[in-house]
XYZ file of C-alpha atoms in Angstrom:
405
model
C -20.074 5.633 4.312
C -22.091 8.529 5.642
C -19.352 11.170 5.697
C -18.536 12.337 2.205
C -17.707 15.995 2.103
C -17.027 18.278 5.073
C -16.286 21.864 5.861
C -12.923 22.295 7.589
C -13.245 22.279 11.348
C -13.175 25.881 12.566
C -15.446 26.979 9.702
C -19.184 26.862 9.973
C -20.527 23.701 11.543
C -21.234 20.863 9.162
C -24.754 19.909 9.899
C -24.334 16.428 8.389
C -22.242 15.378 11.391
C -24.249 15.094 14.568
C -22.962 17.157 17.526
C -22.646 14.913 20.634
C -21.351 15.657 24.137
C -17.568 15.184 24.130
C -14.603 15.994 26.337
C -10.934 15.356 25.900
C -10.230 12.832 28.613
C -13.499 10.933 28.412
C -13.918 10.748 24.666
C -11.087 12.071 22.450
C -8.016 10.863 24.344
C -8.975 7.107 24.230
C -9.530 7.351 20.448
C -6.144 8.994 19.864
C -4.391 6.575 22.256
C -5.655 3.559 20.403
C -5.144 4.810 16.831
C -2.764 7.712 16.618
C -0.288 7.990 19.500
C 1.856 5.052 18.243
C 3.165 7.461 15.554
C 2.252 10.848 17.105
C 4.531 10.851 20.223
C 7.939 12.070 21.153
C 10.387 10.081 19.112
C 7.649 8.653 16.929
C 7.328 8.828 13.116
C 4.628 11.538 13.264
C 5.681 15.157 12.983
C 4.078 16.141 16.353
C 2.813 14.534 19.546
C -0.880 13.926 20.247
C -0.403 12.498 23.753
C -1.514 15.368 25.983
C -4.486 17.754 26.244
C -2.329 20.761 25.563
C -0.808 19.340 22.460
C -4.115 18.131 21.011
C -6.010 21.367 21.854
C -3.282 23.370 19.995
C -3.874 21.346 16.875
C -7.580 20.529 17.399
C -8.919 22.028 14.179
C -6.316 20.253 12.019
C -6.833 16.942 13.833
C -10.593 17.142 13.324
C -10.232 18.041 9.659
C -7.759 15.192 9.063
C -9.751 12.420 10.592
C -13.167 13.565 9.336
C -11.773 13.649 5.748
C -10.121 10.274 6.527
C -6.640 11.437 5.586
C -5.654 10.072 8.988
C -5.125 7.502 10.469
C -3.311 6.299 7.281
C -5.486 3.290 6.498
C -7.380 4.511 3.558
C -9.533 1.454 2.535
C -13.105 1.728 3.792
C -13.331 -0.619 6.675
C -16.793 0.345 7.850
C -18.295 -2.950 6.553
C -20.098 -1.268 3.650
C -17.425 -2.827 1.405
C -15.192 -5.434 3.064
C -13.477 -5.848 6.382
C -9.682 -5.802 6.614
C -7.275 -7.000 9.179
C -5.104 -4.635 11.392
C -7.140 -1.581 10.675
C -7.038 1.660 12.612
C -10.163 2.697 10.717
C -12.182 5.106 12.912
C -15.926 4.527 13.248
C -18.464 7.239 12.396
C -19.051 7.555 16.145
C -15.329 8.233 16.758
C -15.313 10.815 13.978
C -18.396 12.505 15.467
C -16.781 12.695 18.888
C -13.632 14.318 17.629
C -15.524 16.724 15.433
C -17.945 17.636 18.185
C -15.204 18.209 20.666
C -13.626 20.834 18.470
C -16.968 22.449 17.675
C -17.807 22.602 21.420
C -14.569 24.479 22.242
C -12.401 21.508 23.101
C -13.527 21.034 26.737
C -10.958 19.143 28.887
C -13.331 17.048 31.040
C -12.347 15.259 34.243
C -8.578 14.574 34.212
C -7.922 10.762 34.281
C -5.097 8.484 33.163
C -5.615 7.316 29.607
C -3.801 4.008 29.063
C -1.760 3.897 25.887
C -1.323 0.424 24.197
C 2.219 -0.768 23.823
C 3.907 1.099 20.982
C 6.943 -1.070 20.659
C 6.777 -2.783 17.232
C 7.878 -6.390 17.486
C 11.238 -6.874 15.685
C 10.848 -8.616 12.308
C 11.753 -12.295 12.592
C 14.208 -12.639 9.752
C 15.448 -16.004 8.492
C 17.172 -14.698 5.359
C 18.297 -11.316 4.058
C 19.389 -9.681 0.806
C 21.031 -6.390 0.095
C 23.258 -4.657 -2.434
C 26.362 -2.554 -2.293
C 25.737 1.196 -2.172
C 24.433 2.499 -5.469
C 24.435 6.096 -6.661
C 21.065 6.718 -8.321
C 21.464 8.268 -11.748
C 19.167 11.270 -12.529
C 21.446 12.804 -15.151
C 19.038 12.212 -18.011
C 15.782 11.378 -16.358
C 13.912 12.003 -13.040
C 13.499 8.267 -12.418
C 16.121 5.474 -12.171
C 15.130 1.775 -12.219
C 17.990 -0.493 -11.061
C 18.053 -4.207 -10.727
C 20.397 -6.203 -8.475
C 20.882 -9.991 -8.547
C 20.837 -11.186 -4.962
C 21.194 -14.587 -3.244
C 19.028 -15.080 -0.225
C 20.899 -18.434 0.484
C 17.772 -20.601 0.415
C 19.038 -24.084 1.361
C 15.809 -25.983 0.758
C 12.393 -25.394 -0.722
C 10.154 -23.208 1.425
C 7.653 -20.305 1.424
C 8.127 -16.595 1.935
C 5.532 -15.597 4.533
C 6.680 -11.996 5.239
C 9.333 -9.370 4.472
C 10.804 -6.043 5.708
C 12.214 -3.369 3.484
C 14.810 -0.990 4.892
C 16.089 1.625 2.339
C 19.037 3.643 3.540
C 17.700 6.642 1.521
C 13.917 6.806 1.907
C 13.709 10.169 0.116
C 14.370 8.628 -3.290
C 12.908 5.127 -2.804
C 9.786 5.010 -4.932
C 9.231 1.179 -4.687
C 10.981 -2.180 -4.428
C 10.007 -5.468 -6.080
C 11.582 -8.883 -5.604
C 11.437 -11.117 -8.677
C 12.380 -14.730 -9.196
C 13.736 -15.544 -12.662
C 11.510 -18.184 -14.116
C 14.356 -20.497 -14.950
C 18.185 -20.786 -15.302
C 18.112 -19.259 -18.778
C 16.298 -16.146 -17.462
C 18.804 -15.875 -14.599
C 21.685 -16.137 -17.144
C 20.094 -13.307 -19.164
C 19.939 -11.131 -16.078
C 23.590 -11.894 -15.260
C 24.596 -10.950 -18.793
C 22.851 -7.582 -18.494
C 24.583 -7.075 -15.051
C 27.953 -7.827 -16.426
C 27.464 -5.441 -19.413
C 26.365 -2.505 -17.197
C 29.088 -0.821 -15.166
C 28.520 -0.313 -11.439
C 26.234 -2.309 -9.142
C 23.309 -3.928 -10.915
C 21.869 -3.045 -14.249
C 19.309 -0.569 -15.684
C 15.832 -2.162 -15.809
C 13.303 0.553 -16.572
C 9.881 -0.868 -15.776
C 10.645 -4.569 -15.530
C 13.710 -6.735 -14.792
C 13.957 -7.619 -18.460
C 13.696 -11.405 -18.050
C 10.801 -13.886 -17.556
C 9.960 -13.924 -13.868
C 7.370 -14.348 -11.132
C 6.744 -11.720 -8.577
C 7.890 -12.596 -5.029
C 7.363 -9.411 -2.925
C 6.294 -5.867 -3.753
C 6.877 -2.820 -1.522
C 6.079 0.905 -1.714
C 6.265 3.544 1.025
C 3.688 3.168 3.743
C 4.958 0.283 5.885
C 8.352 -1.311 6.298
C 6.982 -4.754 7.173
C 4.287 -6.863 5.613
C 3.294 -10.381 6.525
C 1.346 -12.367 3.930
C -2.130 -13.524 5.061
C -1.997 -16.146 7.797
C -1.410 -19.649 6.458
C -0.115 -18.456 3.036
C 3.326 -17.873 1.461
C 5.061 -17.449 -1.892
C 7.085 -20.462 -3.002
C 10.836 -20.267 -2.874
C 12.895 -22.899 -4.658
C 16.046 -24.456 -3.229
C 18.910 -22.226 -4.283
C 16.525 -19.539 -5.351
C 18.246 -16.417 -6.772
C 16.338 -13.184 -6.860
C 16.252 -9.945 -8.748
C 15.813 -6.923 -6.421
C 14.470 -4.026 -8.417
C 14.615 -0.474 -6.985
C 12.728 2.477 -8.486
C 14.357 5.710 -7.434
C 12.797 9.116 -8.067
C 14.668 12.386 -8.039
C 13.355 13.740 -4.719
C 16.575 14.506 -2.872
C 20.048 15.881 -3.407
C 21.367 12.781 -1.715
C 21.354 9.991 -4.252
C 23.243 7.107 -2.563
C 21.189 4.114 -1.321
C 21.717 0.500 -0.211
C 18.465 -1.208 0.649
C 18.165 -4.295 2.764
C 15.255 -6.722 2.452
C 14.779 -9.159 5.405
C 12.822 -12.289 4.636
C 10.947 -14.838 6.654
C 10.883 -18.201 4.983
C 9.304 -21.340 6.454
C 9.138 -24.963 5.378
C 5.378 -25.259 4.741
C 2.174 -23.305 4.518
C -1.495 -24.313 4.109
C -1.927 -22.305 0.907
C 0.638 -21.296 -1.745
C 0.185 -17.594 -2.587
C 0.199 -16.194 -6.087
C 1.140 -12.536 -6.548
C 0.380 -10.512 -9.665
C -0.535 -7.073 -11.013
C -4.019 -6.370 -12.466
C -3.016 -3.544 -14.759
C -5.003 -1.028 -16.815
C -2.423 0.658 -18.970
C -4.647 2.294 -21.557
C -5.202 5.378 -19.446
C -5.413 9.052 -20.749
C -5.762 11.798 -18.277
C -6.664 15.161 -19.725
C -4.934 18.276 -18.311
C -6.537 20.489 -15.637
C -9.273 17.999 -14.869
C -10.660 17.065 -11.490
C -12.384 13.714 -10.853
C -11.211 12.000 -14.147
C -12.180 8.373 -13.915
C -10.574 5.394 -15.691
C -12.263 2.035 -15.505
C -11.471 -1.495 -16.786
C -13.294 -4.819 -16.437
C -11.916 -8.300 -17.020
C -12.986 -11.890 -16.346
C -11.086 -13.515 -13.434
C -9.552 -16.195 -15.651
C -8.132 -13.513 -17.936
C -6.101 -11.652 -15.357
C -5.361 -14.559 -12.975
C -4.251 -17.140 -15.623
C -6.284 -19.848 -13.820
C -9.405 -21.413 -15.336
C -10.588 -22.368 -11.883
C -11.846 -20.541 -8.713
C -9.382 -18.406 -6.764
C -9.419 -16.933 -3.261
C -8.323 -13.278 -3.164
C -6.481 -12.877 0.162
C -5.182 -9.330 -0.067
C -5.172 -6.396 -2.539
C -3.342 -3.103 -2.865
C -4.052 -0.206 -5.199
C -1.208 1.645 -6.927
C -1.479 5.013 -8.624
C 1.028 7.919 -8.899
C 0.792 11.467 -7.754
C -2.376 12.453 -9.728
C -4.322 9.593 -8.150
C -6.900 10.506 -5.583
C -9.126 7.404 -5.272
C -9.238 3.780 -6.307
C -11.756 0.963 -5.972
C -12.600 -2.544 -7.225
C -15.858 -4.480 -7.481
C -16.858 -7.985 -8.303
C -19.515 -8.717 -10.990
C -20.710 -12.288 -10.648
C -21.784 -14.473 -13.556
C -25.428 -14.154 -12.386
C -25.180 -10.358 -12.614
C -24.999 -9.648 -8.898
C -22.338 -7.184 -7.736
C -20.339 -6.557 -4.611
C -17.565 -4.205 -3.509
C -14.050 -5.624 -3.189
C -12.180 -2.561 -1.968
C -12.867 1.113 -1.798
C -10.104 3.730 -1.216
C -11.882 7.011 -1.361
C -8.696 9.030 -0.391
C -5.682 7.441 -2.086
C -2.415 8.805 -0.740
C 0.833 8.171 -2.666
C 2.788 8.347 0.586
C 0.812 5.517 2.237
C 0.633 2.714 -0.244
C -0.656 -0.195 1.715
C -1.726 -3.738 0.977
C -5.006 -4.552 2.551
C -5.613 -8.171 3.897
C -9.249 -9.350 3.954
C -10.536 -10.694 7.251
C -11.968 -13.531 5.148
C -10.725 -14.583 1.710
C -12.941 -13.682 -1.175
C -13.931 -16.546 -3.532
C -14.051 -15.636 -7.234
C -15.168 -18.005 -10.068
C -13.292 -17.964 -13.411
C -16.089 -16.226 -15.273
C -16.733 -13.622 -12.623
C -15.533 -10.125 -13.668
C -13.300 -7.920 -11.602
C -13.643 -4.107 -12.299
C -11.110 -1.580 -11.129
C -11.599 2.127 -11.108
C -8.937 4.866 -10.623
C -9.773 8.537 -10.076
C -7.308 11.359 -10.969
C -6.938 15.037 -10.397
C -4.742 16.736 -13.008
C -5.152 20.340 -11.767
C -2.131 22.338 -12.740
C -0.920 19.780 -15.319
C -0.586 21.361 -18.790
C -0.652 18.195 -20.998
C -2.307 14.817 -21.199
C -0.871 12.232 -18.842
C -0.502 8.583 -19.922
C 0.532 5.300 -18.381
C 4.233 5.156 -17.754
C 6.910 3.923 -15.368
C 8.075 7.373 -14.363
C 6.758 9.117 -11.257
C 5.435 12.011 -13.377
C 3.561 9.446 -15.543
C 0.523 7.648 -14.116
C -0.635 4.119 -13.296
C -3.918 2.326 -12.593
C -3.402 -1.102 -11.074
C -4.228 -3.433 -8.200
C -1.603 -5.803 -6.736
C -3.561 -8.999 -6.115
C -2.608 -11.788 -3.728
C -4.578 -15.018 -4.293
C -4.544 -18.721 -3.632
C -6.186 -21.690 -5.290
C -8.814 -23.235 -2.948
C-alpha cells in the first residue's frame, strides 16, 4: 500500500500523492457512483447524498479525507493485491484515490456536464427458507453495561441440510452488539440449555460470554452488514430437527432497551464443501492506559487452533476487536520459513465488522503457523484494559471459516 499517512484535504498538499488532472463529471462522479452512492443517496443508509456536483462539492474536503485515509468505503481489508484479494469489494484503487484527492486540491472543477450512470441500488431480497426469532426482550442494564441473553429457537429443519447464508434483523440496532447462532453438540447439551432457560424468568436465559453448553458455531454477526452468504459451494451442516441457541449481546447504548431480533436462514440440501466456523482467540492481552499503537501478537500452528491434523482451506476471515481496536492483521508462516499476508485491516472500525471472503481459498498445512496481530489506542483510558466480554473490555480474535480439501 503506498498511501500510509496523509494530511487532511484542505491543509497543505500532501506531496506523496501525485496531483493529476481531474474534474467532477469525468473523474470523480463515476468513482462515487460505483462505490458510494448505493448508501449516500436520498433514502439511503448514508447520512448525506453524494449524487450531484453541488452535494459533493459542499463536502469535498471531507470526502477526500475519508477515502484517502480509507475510512470509506467501509471495506477495510487491504484489497490492493499486496496481501490477498477478496470478493465483493468496493476497495478504491490508488488511482481512484489520487483522482479524488487531486480534484479537491485543484479547486473541485465541474468539467463537462454528462449523465453518469448509477448501478442498480436495489439490494436483492434475502432468499429465506427458514427463520428464527424470539419474543420481545427488555435488555437488562441495571447492574452492568452489557447484557448477554440466549434464546432457544427452532428453525424447523425437516431434513439434514447446509446453511449457506443468513440475514440478521434486530428491531433495536442501537443496543445490538453482536449475534451468534450456536448448535448444542447433543441432546444432553440442549437439555442443559432448556434447564437454564426454565430457571431464568423472562424470555431466554443469561449467558455472559458463551451459551453455557457444549456447542458448535453456526453463524456469527456483528454490525456492518445485515446479510452474509457463505463462500460459494460451502455451507454449515444442519441436522434434521436441529435446535439452535440464538445469543444476543446487548450494550447500553440507548434509552430504548426492548429488542426482538429475527434471523432469516437459507438452508439447502447439499454443498460441495462443508464449512467449519470457529474463533481464533488471543485472550492474554494487556493494554496499558494512554498508549497509542499498542500491539498484541500471537502465533499458533494450524492444527492447534483448527483441531484438524490435516490441511485446511481458509475460505473467509473476519477480525473482531472492541472500541480501542484500530488495526488487525494475520499472516501465514509456512513450515519452510516462508511467509505471506493473509489479511490486513489497517483501519479497523467497530461499526463495520465484516467477514472477508477470499477470491481463492488459502491452503494451510497442519504445521504451518497462523499469526494474528491486533493494534489498540487507549488514549484517554485511565487503567489497563484486559480481555473481556463487555464492550468496555477488549478482544483480539479472528473468526475463521474453513473447509477440509
